[in-house]
mmCIF file of C-alpha atoms in Angstrom:
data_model
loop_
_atom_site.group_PDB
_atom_site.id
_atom_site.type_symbol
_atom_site.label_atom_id
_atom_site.label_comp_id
_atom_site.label_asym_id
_atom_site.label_seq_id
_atom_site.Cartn_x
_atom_site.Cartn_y
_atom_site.Cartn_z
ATOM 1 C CA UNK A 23 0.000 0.000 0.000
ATOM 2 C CA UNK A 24 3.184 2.289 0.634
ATOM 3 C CA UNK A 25 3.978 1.400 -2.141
ATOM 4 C CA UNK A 26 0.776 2.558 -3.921
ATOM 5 C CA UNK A 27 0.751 5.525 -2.092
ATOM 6 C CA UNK A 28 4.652 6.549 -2.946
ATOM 7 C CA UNK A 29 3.370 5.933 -7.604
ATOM 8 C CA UNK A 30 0.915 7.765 -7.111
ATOM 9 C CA UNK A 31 2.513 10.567 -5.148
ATOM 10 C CA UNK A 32 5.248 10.949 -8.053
ATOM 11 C CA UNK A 33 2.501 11.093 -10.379
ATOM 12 C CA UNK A 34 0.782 13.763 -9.007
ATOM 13 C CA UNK A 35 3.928 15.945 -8.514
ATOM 14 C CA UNK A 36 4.786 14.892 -12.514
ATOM 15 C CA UNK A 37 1.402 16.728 -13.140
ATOM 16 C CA UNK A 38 1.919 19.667 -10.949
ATOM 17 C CA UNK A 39 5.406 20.240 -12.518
ATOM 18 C CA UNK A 40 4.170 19.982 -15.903
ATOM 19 C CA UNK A 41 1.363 22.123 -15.603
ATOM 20 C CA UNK A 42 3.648 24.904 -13.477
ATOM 21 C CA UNK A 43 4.008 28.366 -14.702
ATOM 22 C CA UNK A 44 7.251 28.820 -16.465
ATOM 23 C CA UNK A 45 9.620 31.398 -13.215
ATOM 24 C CA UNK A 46 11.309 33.285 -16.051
ATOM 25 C CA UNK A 47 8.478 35.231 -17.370
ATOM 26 C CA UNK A 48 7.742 37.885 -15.343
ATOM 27 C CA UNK A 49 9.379 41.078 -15.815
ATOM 28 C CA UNK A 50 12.125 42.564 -12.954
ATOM 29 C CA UNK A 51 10.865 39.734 -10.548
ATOM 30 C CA UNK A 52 13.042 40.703 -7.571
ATOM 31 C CA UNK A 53 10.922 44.222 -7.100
ATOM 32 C CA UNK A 54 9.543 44.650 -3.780
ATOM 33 C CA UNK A 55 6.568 47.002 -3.522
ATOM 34 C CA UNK A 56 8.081 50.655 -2.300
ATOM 35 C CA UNK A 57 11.412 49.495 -3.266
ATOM 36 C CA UNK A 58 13.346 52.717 -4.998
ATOM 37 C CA UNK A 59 15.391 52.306 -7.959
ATOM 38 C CA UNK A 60 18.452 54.363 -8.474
ATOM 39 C CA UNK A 61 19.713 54.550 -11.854
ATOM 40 C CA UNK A 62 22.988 55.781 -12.856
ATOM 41 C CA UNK A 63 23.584 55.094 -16.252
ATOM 42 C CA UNK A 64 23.061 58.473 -18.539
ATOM 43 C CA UNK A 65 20.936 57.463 -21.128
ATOM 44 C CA UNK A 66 20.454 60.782 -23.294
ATOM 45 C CA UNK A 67 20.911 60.296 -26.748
ATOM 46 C CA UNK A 68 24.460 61.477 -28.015
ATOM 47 C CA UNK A 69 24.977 62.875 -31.720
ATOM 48 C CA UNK A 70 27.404 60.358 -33.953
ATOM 49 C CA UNK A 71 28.687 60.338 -37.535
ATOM 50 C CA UNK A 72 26.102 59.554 -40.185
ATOM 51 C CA UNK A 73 23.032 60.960 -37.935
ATOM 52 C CA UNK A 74 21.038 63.443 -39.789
ATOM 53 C CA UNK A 75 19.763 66.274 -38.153
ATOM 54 C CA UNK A 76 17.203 69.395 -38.589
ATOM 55 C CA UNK A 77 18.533 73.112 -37.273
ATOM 56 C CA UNK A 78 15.689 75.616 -37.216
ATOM 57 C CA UNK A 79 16.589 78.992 -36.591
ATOM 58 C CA UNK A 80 13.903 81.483 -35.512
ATOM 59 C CA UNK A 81 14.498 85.063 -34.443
ATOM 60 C CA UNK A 82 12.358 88.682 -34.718
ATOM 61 C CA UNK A 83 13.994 88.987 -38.659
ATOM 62 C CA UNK A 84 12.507 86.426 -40.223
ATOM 63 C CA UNK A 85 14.910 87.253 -43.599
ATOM 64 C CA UNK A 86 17.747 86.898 -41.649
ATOM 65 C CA UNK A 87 16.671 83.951 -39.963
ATOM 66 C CA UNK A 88 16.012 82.010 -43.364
ATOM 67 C CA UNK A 89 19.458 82.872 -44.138
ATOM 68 C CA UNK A 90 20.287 79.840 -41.605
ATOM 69 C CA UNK A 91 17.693 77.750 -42.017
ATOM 70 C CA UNK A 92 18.901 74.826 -44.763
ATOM 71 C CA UNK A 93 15.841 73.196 -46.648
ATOM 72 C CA UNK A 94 13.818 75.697 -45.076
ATOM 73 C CA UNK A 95 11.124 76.870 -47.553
ATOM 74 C CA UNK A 96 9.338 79.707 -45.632
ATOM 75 C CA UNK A 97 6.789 82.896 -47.084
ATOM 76 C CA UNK A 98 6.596 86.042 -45.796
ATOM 77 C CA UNK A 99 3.053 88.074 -45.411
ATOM 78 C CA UNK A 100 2.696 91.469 -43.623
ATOM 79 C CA UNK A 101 5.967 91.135 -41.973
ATOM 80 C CA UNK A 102 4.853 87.074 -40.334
ATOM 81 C CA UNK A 103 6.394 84.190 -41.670
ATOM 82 C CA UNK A 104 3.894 81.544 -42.796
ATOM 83 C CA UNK A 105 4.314 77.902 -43.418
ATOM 84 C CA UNK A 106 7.699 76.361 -42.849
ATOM 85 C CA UNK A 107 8.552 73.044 -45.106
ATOM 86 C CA UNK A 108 11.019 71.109 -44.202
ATOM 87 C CA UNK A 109 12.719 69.423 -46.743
ATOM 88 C CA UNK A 110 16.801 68.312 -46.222
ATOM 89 C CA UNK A 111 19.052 68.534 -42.646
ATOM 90 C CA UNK A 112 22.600 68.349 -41.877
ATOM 91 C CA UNK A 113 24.360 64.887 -41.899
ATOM 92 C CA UNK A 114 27.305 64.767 -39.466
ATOM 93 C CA UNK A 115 30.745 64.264 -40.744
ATOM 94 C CA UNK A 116 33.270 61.457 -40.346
ATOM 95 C CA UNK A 117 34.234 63.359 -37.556
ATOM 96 C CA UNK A 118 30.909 64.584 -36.169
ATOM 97 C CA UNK A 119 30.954 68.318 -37.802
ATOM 98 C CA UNK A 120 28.588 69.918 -40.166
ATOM 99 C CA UNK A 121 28.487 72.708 -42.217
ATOM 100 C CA UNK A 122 26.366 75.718 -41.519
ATOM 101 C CA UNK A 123 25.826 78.456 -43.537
ATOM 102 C CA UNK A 124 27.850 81.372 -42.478
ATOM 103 C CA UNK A 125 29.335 80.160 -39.540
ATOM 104 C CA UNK A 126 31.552 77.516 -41.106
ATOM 105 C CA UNK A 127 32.023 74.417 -39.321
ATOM 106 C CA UNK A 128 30.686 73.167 -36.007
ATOM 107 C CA UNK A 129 32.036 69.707 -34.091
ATOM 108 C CA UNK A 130 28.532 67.932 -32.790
ATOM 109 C CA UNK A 131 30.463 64.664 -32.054
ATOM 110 C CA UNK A 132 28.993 63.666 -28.787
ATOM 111 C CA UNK A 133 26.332 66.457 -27.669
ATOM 112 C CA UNK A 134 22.965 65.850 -26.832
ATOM 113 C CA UNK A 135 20.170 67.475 -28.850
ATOM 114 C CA UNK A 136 19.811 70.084 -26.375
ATOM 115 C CA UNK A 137 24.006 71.052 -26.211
ATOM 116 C CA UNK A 138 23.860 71.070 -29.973
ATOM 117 C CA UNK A 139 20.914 73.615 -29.596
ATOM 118 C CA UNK A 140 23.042 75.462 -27.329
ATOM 119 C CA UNK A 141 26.841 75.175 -29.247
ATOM 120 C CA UNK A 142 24.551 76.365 -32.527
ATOM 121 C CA UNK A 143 23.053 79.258 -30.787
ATOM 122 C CA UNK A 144 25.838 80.717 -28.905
ATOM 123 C CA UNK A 145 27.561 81.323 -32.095
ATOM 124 C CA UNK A 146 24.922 82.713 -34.129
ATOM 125 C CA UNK A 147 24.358 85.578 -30.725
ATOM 126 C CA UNK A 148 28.222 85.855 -30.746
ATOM 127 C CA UNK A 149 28.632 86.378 -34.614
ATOM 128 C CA UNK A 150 25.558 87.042 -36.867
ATOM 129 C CA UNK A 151 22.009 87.129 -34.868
ATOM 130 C CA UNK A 152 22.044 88.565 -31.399
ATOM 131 C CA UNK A 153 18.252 87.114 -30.927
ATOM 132 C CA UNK A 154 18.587 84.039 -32.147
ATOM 133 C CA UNK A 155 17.053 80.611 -31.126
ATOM 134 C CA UNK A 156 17.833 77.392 -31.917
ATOM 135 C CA UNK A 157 16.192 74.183 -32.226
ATOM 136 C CA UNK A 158 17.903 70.928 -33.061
ATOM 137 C CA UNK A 159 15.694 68.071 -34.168
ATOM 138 C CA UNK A 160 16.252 64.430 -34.733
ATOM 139 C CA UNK A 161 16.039 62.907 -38.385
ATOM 140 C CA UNK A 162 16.835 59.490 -38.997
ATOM 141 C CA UNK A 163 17.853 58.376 -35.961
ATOM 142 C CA UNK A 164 16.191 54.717 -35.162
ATOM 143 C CA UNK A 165 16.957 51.304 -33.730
ATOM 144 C CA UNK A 166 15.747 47.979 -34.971
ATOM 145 C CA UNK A 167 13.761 45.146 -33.133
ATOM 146 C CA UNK A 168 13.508 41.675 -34.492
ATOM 147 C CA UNK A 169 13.033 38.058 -32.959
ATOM 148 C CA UNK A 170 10.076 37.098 -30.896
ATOM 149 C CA UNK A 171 8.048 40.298 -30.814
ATOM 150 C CA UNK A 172 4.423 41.155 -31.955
ATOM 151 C CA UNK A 173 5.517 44.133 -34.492
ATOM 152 C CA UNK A 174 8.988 43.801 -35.716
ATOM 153 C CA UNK A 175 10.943 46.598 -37.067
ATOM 154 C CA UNK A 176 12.958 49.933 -37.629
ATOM 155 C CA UNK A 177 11.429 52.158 -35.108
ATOM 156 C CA UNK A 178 12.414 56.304 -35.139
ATOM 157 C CA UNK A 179 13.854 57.823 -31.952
ATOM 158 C CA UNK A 180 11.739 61.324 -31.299
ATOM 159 C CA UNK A 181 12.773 61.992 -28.000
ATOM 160 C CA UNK A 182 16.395 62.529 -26.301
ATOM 161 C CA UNK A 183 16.268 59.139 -23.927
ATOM 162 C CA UNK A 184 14.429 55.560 -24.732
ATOM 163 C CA UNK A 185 14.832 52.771 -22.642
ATOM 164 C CA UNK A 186 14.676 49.312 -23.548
ATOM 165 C CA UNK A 187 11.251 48.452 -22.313
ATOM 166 C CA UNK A 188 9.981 51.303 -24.002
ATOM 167 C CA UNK A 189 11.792 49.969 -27.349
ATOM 168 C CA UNK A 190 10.217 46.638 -26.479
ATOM 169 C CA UNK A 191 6.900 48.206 -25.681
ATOM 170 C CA UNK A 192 6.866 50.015 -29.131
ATOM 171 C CA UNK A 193 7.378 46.841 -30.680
ATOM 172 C CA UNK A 194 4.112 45.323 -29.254
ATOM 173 C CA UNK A 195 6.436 43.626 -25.950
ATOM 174 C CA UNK A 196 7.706 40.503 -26.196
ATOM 175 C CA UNK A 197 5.628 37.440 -27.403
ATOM 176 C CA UNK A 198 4.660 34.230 -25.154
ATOM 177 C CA UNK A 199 7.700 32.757 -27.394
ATOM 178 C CA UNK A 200 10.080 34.701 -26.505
ATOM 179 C CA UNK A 201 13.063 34.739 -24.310
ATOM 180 C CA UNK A 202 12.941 36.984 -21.860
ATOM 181 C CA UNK A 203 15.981 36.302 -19.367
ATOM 182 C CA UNK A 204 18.217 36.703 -22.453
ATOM 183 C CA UNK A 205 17.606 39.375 -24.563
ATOM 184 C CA UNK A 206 20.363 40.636 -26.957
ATOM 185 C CA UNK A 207 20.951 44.126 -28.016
ATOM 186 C CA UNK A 208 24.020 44.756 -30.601
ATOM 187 C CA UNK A 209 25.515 47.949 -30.647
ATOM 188 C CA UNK A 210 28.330 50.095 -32.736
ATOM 189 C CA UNK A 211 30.550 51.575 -30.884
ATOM 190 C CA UNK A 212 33.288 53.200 -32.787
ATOM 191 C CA UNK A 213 33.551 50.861 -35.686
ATOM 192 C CA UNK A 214 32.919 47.804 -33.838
ATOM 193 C CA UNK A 215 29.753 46.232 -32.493
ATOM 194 C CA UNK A 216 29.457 44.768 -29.029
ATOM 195 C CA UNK A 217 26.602 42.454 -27.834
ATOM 196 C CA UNK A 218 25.114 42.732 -24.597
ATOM 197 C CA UNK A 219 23.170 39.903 -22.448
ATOM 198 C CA UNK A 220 19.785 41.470 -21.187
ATOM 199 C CA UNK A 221 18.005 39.046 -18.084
ATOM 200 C CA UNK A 222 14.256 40.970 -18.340
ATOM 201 C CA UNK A 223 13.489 39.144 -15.272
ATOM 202 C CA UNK A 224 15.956 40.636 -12.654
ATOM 203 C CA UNK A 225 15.767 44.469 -12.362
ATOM 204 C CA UNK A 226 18.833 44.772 -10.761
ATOM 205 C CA UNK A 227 20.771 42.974 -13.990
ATOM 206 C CA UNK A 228 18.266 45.143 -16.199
ATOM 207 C CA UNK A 229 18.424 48.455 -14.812
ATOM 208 C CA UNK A 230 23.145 48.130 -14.329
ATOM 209 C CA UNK A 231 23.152 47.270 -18.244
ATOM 210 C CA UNK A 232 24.858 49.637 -20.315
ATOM 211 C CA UNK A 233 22.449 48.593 -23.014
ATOM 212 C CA UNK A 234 19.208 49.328 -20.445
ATOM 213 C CA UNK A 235 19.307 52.731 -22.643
ATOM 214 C CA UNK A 236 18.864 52.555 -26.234
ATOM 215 C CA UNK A 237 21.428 54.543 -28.590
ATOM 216 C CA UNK A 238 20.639 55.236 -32.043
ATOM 217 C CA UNK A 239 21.158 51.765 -34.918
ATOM 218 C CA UNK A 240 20.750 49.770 -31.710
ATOM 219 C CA UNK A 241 19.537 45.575 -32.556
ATOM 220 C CA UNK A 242 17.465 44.422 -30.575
ATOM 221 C CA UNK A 243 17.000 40.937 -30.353
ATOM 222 C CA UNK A 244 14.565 38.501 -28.871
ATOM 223 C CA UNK A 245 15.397 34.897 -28.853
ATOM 224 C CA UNK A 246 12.786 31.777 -29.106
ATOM 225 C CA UNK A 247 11.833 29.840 -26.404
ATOM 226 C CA UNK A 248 11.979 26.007 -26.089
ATOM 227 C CA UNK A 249 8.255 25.813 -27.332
ATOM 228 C CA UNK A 250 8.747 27.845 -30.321
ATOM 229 C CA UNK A 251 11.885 26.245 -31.370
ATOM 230 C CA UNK A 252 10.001 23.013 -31.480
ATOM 231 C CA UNK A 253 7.195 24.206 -33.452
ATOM 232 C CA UNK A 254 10.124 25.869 -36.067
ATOM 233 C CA UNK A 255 10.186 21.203 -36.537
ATOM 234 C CA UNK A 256 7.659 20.013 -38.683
ATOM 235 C CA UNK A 257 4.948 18.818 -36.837
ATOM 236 C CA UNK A 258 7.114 19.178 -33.632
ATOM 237 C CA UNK A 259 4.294 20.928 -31.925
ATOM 238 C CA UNK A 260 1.275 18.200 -32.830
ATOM 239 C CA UNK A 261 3.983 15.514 -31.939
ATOM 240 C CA UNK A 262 4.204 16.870 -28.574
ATOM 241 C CA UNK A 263 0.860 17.689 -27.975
ATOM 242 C CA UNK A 264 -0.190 13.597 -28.535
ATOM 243 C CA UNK A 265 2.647 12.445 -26.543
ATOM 244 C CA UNK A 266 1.416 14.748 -23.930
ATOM 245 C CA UNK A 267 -1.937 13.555 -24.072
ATOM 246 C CA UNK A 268 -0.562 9.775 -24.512
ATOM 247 C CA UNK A 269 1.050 10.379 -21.231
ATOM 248 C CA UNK A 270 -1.746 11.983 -18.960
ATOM 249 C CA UNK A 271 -4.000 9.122 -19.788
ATOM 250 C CA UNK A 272 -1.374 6.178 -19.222
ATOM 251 C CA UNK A 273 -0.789 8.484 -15.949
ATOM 252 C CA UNK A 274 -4.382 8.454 -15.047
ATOM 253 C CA UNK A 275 -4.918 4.807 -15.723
ATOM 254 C CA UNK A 276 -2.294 3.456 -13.787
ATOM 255 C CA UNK A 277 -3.081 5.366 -10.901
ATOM 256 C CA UNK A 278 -7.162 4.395 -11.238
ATOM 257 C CA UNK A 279 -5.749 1.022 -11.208
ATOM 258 C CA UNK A 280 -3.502 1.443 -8.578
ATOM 259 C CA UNK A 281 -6.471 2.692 -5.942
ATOM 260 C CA UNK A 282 -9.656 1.229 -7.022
ATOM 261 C CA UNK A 283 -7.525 -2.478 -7.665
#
């Protein structure tokens, strides 16, 4: 009867285990509620070669403001400017410079949006336009998202500071199939790319990543869980799901057997 009693105990717990819910799915599991989180990774957007930028340059003389303004088509009525269209931006340098009209060139290597804005400005007040202002817009900045995802794809970057969940979250989050204690993000840095090992599930491994904060031409990659690999076999997933069901009711019969015998 011990005996009995011991099969069908190890049944049970079979059953239990395979009907569990998988631990690893749950975002930043070791949160505590009140806990603070301190970050200290800066993640503003910085300026590199290649990005393409829009300077708009406003001040109280509209003609001399258009002057500055590349790609700027503007028309002037009773003194107002009306309807601004634009049309091309600057593309940094090799070395992070552009060229702007009159001033010559400026270094942007490395400046957020807003110390472009303010590197721009301070030398149109100094030399040309003592009231000017400056706005610095982004224009093809973007990262990619790919893997096990509901909406896969190049995604634009409109504000000076995305973090990975927000990347994911733009994407549609992450899928029932995906992988969420290893998430990959590739990034350039200076002519190389380095890969970084995301674990979704542990805050404190999520929010210490240098990659918590996306830059701009980020990858971000999502692998495939166990059950999605199998179903990537040909009939993997049917296969399983009749062995499954094979199982339970060679389970169940032995242990009907075992206490009504």
């Amino acid at each position: 009867m011990k005996v009995q009693s011991y099969i069908i105990l190890l049944c049970v717990t079979a059953l239990m285990t395979a009907c569990s819910t998988p631990k690893n799915f749950n975002y930043m599991q070791d949160l505590t509620n009140g806990q603070e989180i301190i970050s200290l990774k800066d993640g503003t957007i910085r300026l590199q070669p290649k990005d393409q930028i829009m300077v708009l340059v406003k001040s109280k003389d509209p003609v001399m403001s258009s002057l500055f303004n590349k790609g700027v088509t503007t028309s002037l009525k009773a003194g107002q400017t009306e309807g601004n269209i634009y049309t091309t931006g600057y593309t940094l340098a090799p070395d992070g410079s552009i060229d702007f009209p009159v001033l010559g060139t400026i270094n942007l290597k490395g400046l957020s949006r807003y110390e472009a804005e303010q590197a721009i400005q301070s030398k149109l007040r100094e030399e040309q336009l003592k009231d000017a202002n400056v706005t610095v817009e982004y224009m093809n900045l973007s990262y990619t998202v790919m893997g096990e995802v509901k909406e896969p794809g190049v995604y634009p970057i409109q504000k000076d500071a995305v973090t990975l969940l927000e990347a994911l979250g733009q994407a549609g989050d992450i899928s029932v199939y995906g992988k969420r204690d290893s998430v990959m993000v590739v990034r350039e840095l200076g002519g190389t790319r380095k890969a970084y090992i995301l674990n979704l599930n542990s805050a404190k491994d999520l929010l210490s990543s240098e990659a918590y904060n996306i830059q701009q031409n980020d990858i971000i990659y999502v692998k495939a869980n166990d059950v999605k690999a199998r179903q990537s076999m040909a009939s993997g997933n049917e296969t399983r799901s009749i062995s499954f069901w094979l199982s339970l009711a060679s389970v169940l019969t032995t242990i009907a057997v075992l206490v009504f015998k």
